[in-house]
Every structure is written in structure tokens, then in C-alpha cells.
XYZ file of C-alpha atoms in Angstrom:
397
model
C 55.643 6.307 9.457
C 53.852 8.818 7.422
C 52.061 7.013 5.135
C 51.978 9.000 1.575
C 49.211 9.884 -0.161
C 48.185 8.696 -3.266
C 46.626 9.700 -6.122
C 48.346 12.814 -8.714
C 47.680 14.943 -11.892
C 44.732 14.156 -13.000
C 43.342 14.931 -16.553
C 39.236 14.992 -16.605
C 37.424 16.355 -19.388
C 35.975 19.173 -18.298
C 32.289 19.757 -20.328
C 30.873 22.662 -21.998
C 27.399 23.920 -20.906
C 25.518 23.202 -24.469
C 27.367 18.794 -23.869
C 25.724 19.370 -20.389
C 22.252 20.265 -21.208
C 22.417 17.587 -24.063
C 23.105 14.982 -21.942
C 20.097 16.416 -19.795
C 18.432 15.328 -22.352
C 19.070 12.435 -23.631
C 19.044 10.768 -19.996
C 15.470 11.772 -19.917
C 14.989 9.811 -23.714
C 16.693 6.809 -21.680
C 14.910 6.574 -18.917
C 12.573 3.799 -20.767
C 15.932 2.435 -22.845
C 17.795 1.719 -20.375
C 19.767 -1.386 -21.648
C 20.510 0.466 -25.419
C 23.778 1.568 -26.667
C 25.024 4.535 -27.162
C 24.388 6.335 -30.199
C 27.483 6.857 -32.918
C 27.443 10.831 -31.907
C 28.858 9.816 -28.148
C 31.089 7.913 -29.586
C 34.043 11.227 -29.415
C 33.301 11.967 -25.326
C 33.449 7.662 -24.551
C 36.050 7.328 -26.427
C 38.261 10.800 -24.248
C 36.313 9.028 -21.036
C 37.603 6.217 -22.084
C 41.558 7.841 -22.191
C 41.281 9.063 -18.149
C 43.991 8.256 -16.327
C 41.492 7.287 -12.599
C 43.728 5.020 -10.710
C 42.797 5.641 -7.297
C 38.420 5.542 -5.027
C 39.261 9.646 -4.637
C 39.150 10.240 -8.670
C 36.356 8.452 -9.006
C 34.357 9.745 -6.211
C 35.270 13.126 -8.417
C 34.170 11.750 -10.995
C 31.116 10.890 -9.937
C 30.534 14.354 -8.179
C 31.107 15.813 -11.383
C 28.802 14.121 -13.258
C 25.487 12.936 -10.505
C 22.203 15.721 -10.261
C 22.980 17.018 -7.460
C 20.206 15.404 -4.980
C 21.975 12.363 -5.804
C 25.332 12.733 -5.004
C 24.350 14.262 -2.252
C 22.178 11.525 -1.377
C 24.924 9.011 -1.547
C 26.859 11.870 0.049
C 25.474 13.006 2.689
C 26.031 12.382 6.512
C 23.882 13.133 9.591
C 23.143 16.817 11.322
C 27.258 18.150 10.711
C 28.145 15.029 9.631
C 31.778 15.336 11.587
C 31.495 10.938 12.110
C 30.822 10.286 8.084
C 33.822 12.733 7.743
C 36.473 11.082 10.823
C 35.780 8.244 9.056
C 38.569 8.959 7.218
C 40.185 11.119 8.764
C 41.400 8.247 11.864
C 42.989 6.099 8.923
C 45.424 9.114 8.257
C 45.965 8.762 12.362
C 46.942 4.950 11.951
C 51.030 5.212 11.326
C 52.386 2.118 10.245
C 55.718 0.679 12.091
C 57.372 -1.077 8.877
C 59.773 -4.236 9.140
C 62.275 -4.696 5.935
C 63.828 -7.688 4.847
C 61.253 -10.337 4.682
C 60.856 -12.078 1.226
C 57.378 -10.639 -0.725
C 57.812 -12.969 -3.873
C 54.852 -13.942 -3.204
C 51.309 -13.042 -1.807
C 48.563 -14.576 -0.140
C 45.967 -11.747 -0.079
C 42.792 -14.962 -0.219
C 40.735 -15.136 2.953
C 37.737 -16.598 4.725
C 34.340 -15.501 6.073
C 32.170 -17.143 7.196
C 33.573 -20.574 6.074
C 33.751 -19.547 2.293
C 37.524 -18.643 0.890
C 37.356 -14.882 -0.636
C 40.221 -13.437 -3.663
C 41.433 -10.667 -0.877
C 39.607 -9.281 2.572
C 37.516 -6.744 1.213
C 34.040 -7.102 -0.318
C 30.845 -4.551 -1.022
C 28.238 -2.929 1.797
C 25.140 -2.621 1.191
C 24.103 0.225 -0.523
C 20.420 1.677 -2.101
C 19.065 2.238 -5.071
C 22.232 1.881 -7.180
C 20.374 3.076 -10.389
C 19.874 6.294 -9.515
C 24.001 6.056 -10.380
C 23.241 3.220 -13.476
C 20.131 2.136 -14.747
C 20.847 -1.343 -14.220
C 21.908 -0.364 -10.774
C 22.256 -4.701 -8.069
C 22.756 -6.119 -11.057
C 25.417 -4.724 -12.552
C 27.049 -4.393 -8.765
C 25.869 -8.210 -8.690
C 27.667 -9.004 -11.799
C 30.239 -6.717 -10.365
C 33.416 -5.776 -13.402
C 33.553 -2.775 -12.222
C 33.623 -3.608 -8.735
C 36.482 -5.548 -9.032
C 38.450 -2.476 -10.978
C 37.390 -0.161 -8.290
C 38.844 -3.161 -5.772
C 41.562 -3.108 -7.461
C 42.933 -0.001 -7.405
C 42.414 0.184 -3.869
C 44.631 -3.029 -2.837
C 46.625 -2.665 -5.880
C 47.037 -6.230 -6.094
C 45.755 -7.947 -9.962
C 43.937 -11.550 -9.728
C 43.934 -13.819 -12.062
C 40.112 -12.880 -12.842
C 39.224 -9.452 -13.526
C 35.533 -10.866 -12.282
C 33.833 -10.494 -8.887
C 31.487 -13.430 -9.686
C 34.308 -15.705 -9.975
C 36.460 -13.752 -6.799
C 33.918 -14.957 -4.661
C 34.090 -10.895 -3.757
C 31.414 -10.569 -0.980
C 27.540 -8.595 -1.824
C 25.958 -7.627 1.027
C 22.791 -6.696 -1.603
C 20.618 -3.809 0.852
C 16.683 -4.549 1.469
C 16.708 -0.820 0.063
C 18.060 -1.854 -3.550
C 15.872 -1.095 -6.906
C 16.343 -4.723 -8.308
C 14.564 -6.576 -6.177
C 17.333 -9.815 -4.658
C 15.817 -12.220 -7.995
C 16.675 -10.168 -9.838
C 20.130 -10.002 -8.683
C 20.452 -13.259 -8.611
C 19.979 -13.927 -12.318
C 22.338 -11.356 -13.006
C 25.370 -12.762 -11.203
C 24.028 -16.780 -10.087
C 27.406 -17.529 -9.200
C 27.849 -15.106 -7.022
C 28.712 -14.539 -2.651
C 25.817 -13.303 -1.462
C 24.609 -11.997 2.172
C 20.769 -10.176 2.852
C 21.346 -7.266 5.020
C 17.758 -6.743 6.636
C 16.065 -3.653 8.097
C 13.119 -5.262 10.281
C 10.001 -3.067 9.679
C 6.926 -3.125 12.094
C 4.858 -5.181 9.726
C 7.425 -7.925 10.972
C 4.990 -10.151 7.839
C 7.752 -8.211 5.563
C 10.495 -8.714 7.600
C 10.175 -12.630 7.963
C 9.240 -12.915 3.762
C 12.204 -10.950 3.168
C 14.567 -13.541 5.251
C 12.560 -15.964 3.638
C 12.976 -15.021 0.018
C 16.263 -14.855 0.107
C 16.870 -17.813 1.935
C 15.821 -19.379 -0.943
C 17.880 -18.240 -3.048
C 20.916 -18.669 -1.927
C 22.149 -15.663 0.496
C 24.540 -17.353 2.957
C 23.916 -15.609 5.480
C 21.739 -12.027 6.728
C 23.385 -8.746 7.684
C 20.462 -7.147 10.275
C 21.450 -3.447 10.711
C 20.791 -2.919 14.153
C 21.757 1.106 14.141
C 18.621 2.076 12.101
C 15.860 2.329 14.150
C 14.466 6.059 13.005
C 16.696 7.390 9.672
C 18.960 9.990 10.179
C 19.021 13.743 9.982
C 20.887 14.321 6.415
C 20.091 17.646 6.093
C 20.074 18.038 2.806
C 18.235 15.178 1.870
C 15.821 17.664 3.223
C 17.072 20.480 1.085
C 16.814 19.620 -1.431
C 12.970 17.318 -1.075
C 15.004 14.362 -1.452
C 12.377 11.188 -3.299
C 12.942 8.066 -6.120
C 12.124 8.692 -9.604
C 9.236 7.827 -10.394
C 10.120 4.898 -12.493
C 12.363 3.175 -9.780
C 11.189 1.756 -6.177
C 12.883 -0.017 -3.179
C 12.018 -3.719 -5.966
C 12.142 -6.015 -2.315
C 9.475 -4.240 -0.790
C 7.079 -3.773 -3.398
C 3.118 -3.826 -2.569
C 3.640 -3.958 1.047
C 3.521 0.095 1.524
C 1.051 0.229 -0.938
C -1.625 2.381 0.476
C 0.607 4.360 2.971
C 2.870 7.190 2.096
C 6.079 6.766 0.349
C 8.150 9.592 0.454
C 11.016 8.952 1.915
C 13.378 7.473 0.286
C 10.631 5.320 -1.196
C 9.112 4.133 2.241
C 6.309 5.300 4.442
C 8.078 7.221 6.894
C 9.654 5.555 11.127
C 8.191 1.909 8.904
C 11.666 0.990 10.943
C 11.156 -1.135 13.573
C 11.801 1.902 16.458
C 11.312 -1.431 19.342
C 13.540 -3.275 17.821
C 15.982 -5.404 20.749
C 18.245 -7.795 21.763
C 15.658 -10.617 21.560
C 15.308 -9.904 18.825
C 18.134 -11.272 18.065
C 16.528 -14.925 18.983
C 13.603 -13.553 16.625
C 15.817 -14.149 13.230
C 17.183 -17.644 14.814
C 14.391 -19.627 14.818
C 13.247 -18.092 10.948
C 16.549 -18.965 9.560
C 19.164 -22.242 9.373
C 21.942 -19.116 7.602
C 24.065 -16.813 10.283
C 23.703 -14.095 11.266
C 26.117 -10.435 11.147
C 25.159 -7.897 13.263
C 25.708 -4.436 11.262
C 26.468 -1.301 13.340
C 27.931 -1.883 16.350
C 30.673 0.328 17.594
C 30.942 -0.803 21.727
C 32.335 -3.339 23.805
C 29.369 -3.777 26.005
C 26.785 -3.694 22.845
C 29.988 -6.713 21.088
C 29.476 -8.642 24.508
C 25.968 -9.509 24.097
C 25.690 -9.187 21.166
C 28.345 -12.313 20.783
C 26.036 -13.148 24.656
C 23.340 -13.524 22.165
C 25.091 -16.252 19.229
C 25.138 -14.331 16.465
C 28.629 -15.106 14.065
C 29.573 -12.220 13.268
C 29.819 -8.558 13.668
C 29.750 -5.217 11.000
C 31.852 -2.686 12.715
C 29.519 0.447 11.290
C 28.331 4.348 11.927
C 26.675 3.020 9.080
C 29.242 5.481 7.196
C 28.071 9.047 9.610
C 24.859 8.689 8.184
C 22.595 7.635 11.644
C 23.692 9.462 14.660
C 26.581 12.337 14.594
C 28.598 12.098 16.883
C 30.477 8.334 17.548
C 33.919 6.808 16.870
C 35.240 6.476 13.743
C 34.811 2.854 12.750
C 37.700 2.287 13.187
C 38.748 3.418 15.719
C 35.911 0.938 17.919
C 37.518 -1.870 15.939
C 39.986 -2.557 18.269
C 37.837 -2.241 22.017
C 35.441 -4.709 20.241
C 37.835 -7.573 18.756
C 39.754 -7.580 22.104
C 36.103 -7.864 23.403
C 35.439 -10.616 21.454
C 38.142 -12.732 20.698
C 37.511 -14.908 18.023
C 34.615 -16.972 18.684
C 32.791 -13.905 16.783
C 34.353 -12.613 12.819
C 34.814 -9.133 12.924
C 34.293 -6.381 10.209
C 34.513 -2.946 9.110
C 33.211 -0.568 6.937
C 33.330 2.922 6.788
C 36.284 4.812 5.303
C 38.421 2.656 4.105
C 39.880 4.052 0.290
C 43.152 2.198 0.008
C 45.133 -0.343 0.773
C 46.893 1.522 3.497
C 43.339 1.526 4.717
C 42.140 -2.373 4.232
C 46.182 -2.959 5.645
C 45.772 -0.905 8.894
C 41.770 -2.402 9.857
C 43.414 -5.828 9.293
C 46.056 -5.465 11.368
C 43.574 -4.603 14.154
C 41.330 -7.227 14.119
C 39.290 -7.613 11.237
C 39.003 -10.310 8.572
C 37.331 -8.372 6.440
C 36.267 -4.737 5.375
C 32.910 -3.463 3.603
C 33.644 -0.355 0.888
C 29.874 1.176 0.294
C 30.222 5.109 -1.883
C 33.012 3.729 -3.895
C 30.914 1.055 -5.532
C 27.767 3.958 -6.243
C 31.088 6.235 -8.115
C 32.193 2.991 -9.909
C 28.706 3.096 -11.890
C 28.499 6.410 -12.085
C 31.472 6.483 -14.221
C 29.660 2.742 -16.771
C 27.087 5.197 -17.149
C 28.834 7.172 -19.767
C 31.023 5.115 -21.321
C 28.353 2.417 -21.718
C 29.727 -0.799 -23.528
C 33.449 0.806 -24.103
C 35.507 -0.125 -21.320
C 37.559 -3.164 -21.902
C 37.379 -4.945 -18.398
C 33.567 -4.889 -18.769
C 32.435 -6.533 -21.905
C 30.496 -8.618 -20.005
C 28.189 -5.474 -20.460
């Protein structure tokens, strides 16, 4: 059966050039007043924003592309080199067809599942992405609270759940090492939230040790070790744009660690990752923490076999959103051989290219326990940035 494409006509209000100039000036004023509510003159704009029928994740993507500064949009959207893998993550889902069975009782729908023993309301979580404050002043704190993220997930799976709050629904949020809010700030924003911590191991191992210990003490429930970044991928637009974090932002989890070094590459020294990372380091991490360990970035059955042999509890099939090594398989294409290899001995998850409820269904049917979405959460934060305090389902803010 061919899968119908979601969407339709979207009414988006186009700002005039003078309004864009005004917005630029206002943005500069707000940098040190991030929690200030909009001024009265903005009410008409916010009112019109709230009426825009954003009905799928692609609508949020289009909105974010229109309103974010070019360098920020390019950073969020970037793929490595020719971006073939980034684009194939989306195309691969469209190549998969469903074989529907009819006359089945679907009057009762239960989307709950468990990941590493914790029940979640439905099998979609938030993948680790960096620098959320580029999209919204409160950054990862707002992501952790998760009302807008929850609304995005509702659009994704087209299921209305009893409560709108991500925190209450036990949506799993994987907090990034490269966050612009510290993990302590993230936990304080949503104390009851269900969180895993994504870890990069740096050459300065003491920094990674401290991150793991902080995560464990703060109640994170797993460590997600990213294994596909011995070096940062070549993202051409970032190079062209001379991308760097604004002066008032930093990689908060690593503040003070690299103070005497050049931090021009994504807020940290260039090539600071541990490029010698090997399978023996899984044992090092296991000795460091009692938390379950999930490997993020596995794409082959051979590495899945090694992961299982080294006693990890989970695998996220991922190509880093196409941001690392261009030309590798789409995540959904790699899923089948990995699931066939590990069977039910290790939980298998997926990120990369998930944009619709049918994408979720396809991933689950091919063996994923849960999927994680990354860029859409950033698009949602961008949308929230333009109508702060004026959304019924964002009353918590």
C-alpha cells in the first residue's frame, strides 16, 4: 500500500522587511532579559502566530527555517559533506511500504511500552541535540519540561493522551553533553522527568568521569555513549558561516574544563574528543557507573555483536542525523540486520529521519523498541520563541 503524504496547505504569515529589522533589534535587547514577557505591540503578531495551522512536523520545520538566523538554521540542519546520508534518512522511510490487515478491532489503542524497565506512554523519545538556547532562551530547561515537545509528539503519532505534559507522560529525554543549560538546571526545571544522559568521552578523561558521576547523582537513569564521533564531521555550511556559539552561551556541562584553550569549535577545543576510544572503554565505563549503558551510533551487525558481547543494555541505531560520516546507511535500513543479530538480548532503538506516525510504525515493525527524534524538538522550541506565553498548552511557562 502506498503511504499518503501528510500535510496540506499551510497558512503562514510573512513578515515585512521592516518587521524583520524590528525583530532583530528586539532580539538583541532580550538577550539578558530572557524571561521577560512580550510587549503589548507584539500581541497582534503573537495572535496571528497562534492561529497558524501547523499540523505536522514538516510545518514546524518550515517555520523554523523561516525565522531562525541563517547560521543557526544551517547548524541545526547540517549534514556532513554532501548530506547524502542526512537526506537518505528521510527517503529510506518513504521506500518502505505497509501491508495492512483489515477487519481488526482497533477500538482500544494502547501505545505504552517499556524501555530499560521504565514504562513510557508511547514509543517516541527526544534524541540528544546540542545548543537548545539557540532556538529558545530557556533552552534545554524548556525541553525537559516538555509541553511543546509533547504537542509535537502528538502531531507525530496522531494520538491524544490524557495529559499534555512530557514530564507526566514519562517521555524519555536524552540530555546532551553539549547542552547550553547544565544538567543540574535541566533536572531542576523538571524534577520528575525521565532522563538519560548522552556522553561524549573526551581526551581529558577526568571531565567525562565527572559528567557521569553528576548524571548518576542527579537521577539520570542511563548513560548513552555516543560512539560515532572520534572527530567532528565536516559540515560545510558551518565552515562557510564560521559558526560559533554566541558569547553569552557556553557548553554548560563543561564550563571551567577547557578555560585556557581555544574553544572556537562548537564551544570546545578542536579535536577534544577521545579518538582512541575502543571496545575496552566499555568496561572502563561500566566500572565507573552502575547505570545501564546504551551505545548510540551502531550501524552494522558486526558492531551490534560486539556491543552485545561487551554487556551493554541498549543500542541506538543511528548515523548521527547524517552529521558525521556521509555515505553510511540510513538508520532504518541498518535496523533490520542489527535486530536480527541481537534478537531480544539487547534493546534496540532508532533515531534519524522519523517525521510521521507511520515512520514510527515502520521502525517498530522492523524491530525498534522506541524511536527518538532530534531536530523536530529544536523546530518546536523555535516556534515557541515567537509566541511566548500565548499557547494554551504551554501554560507552565
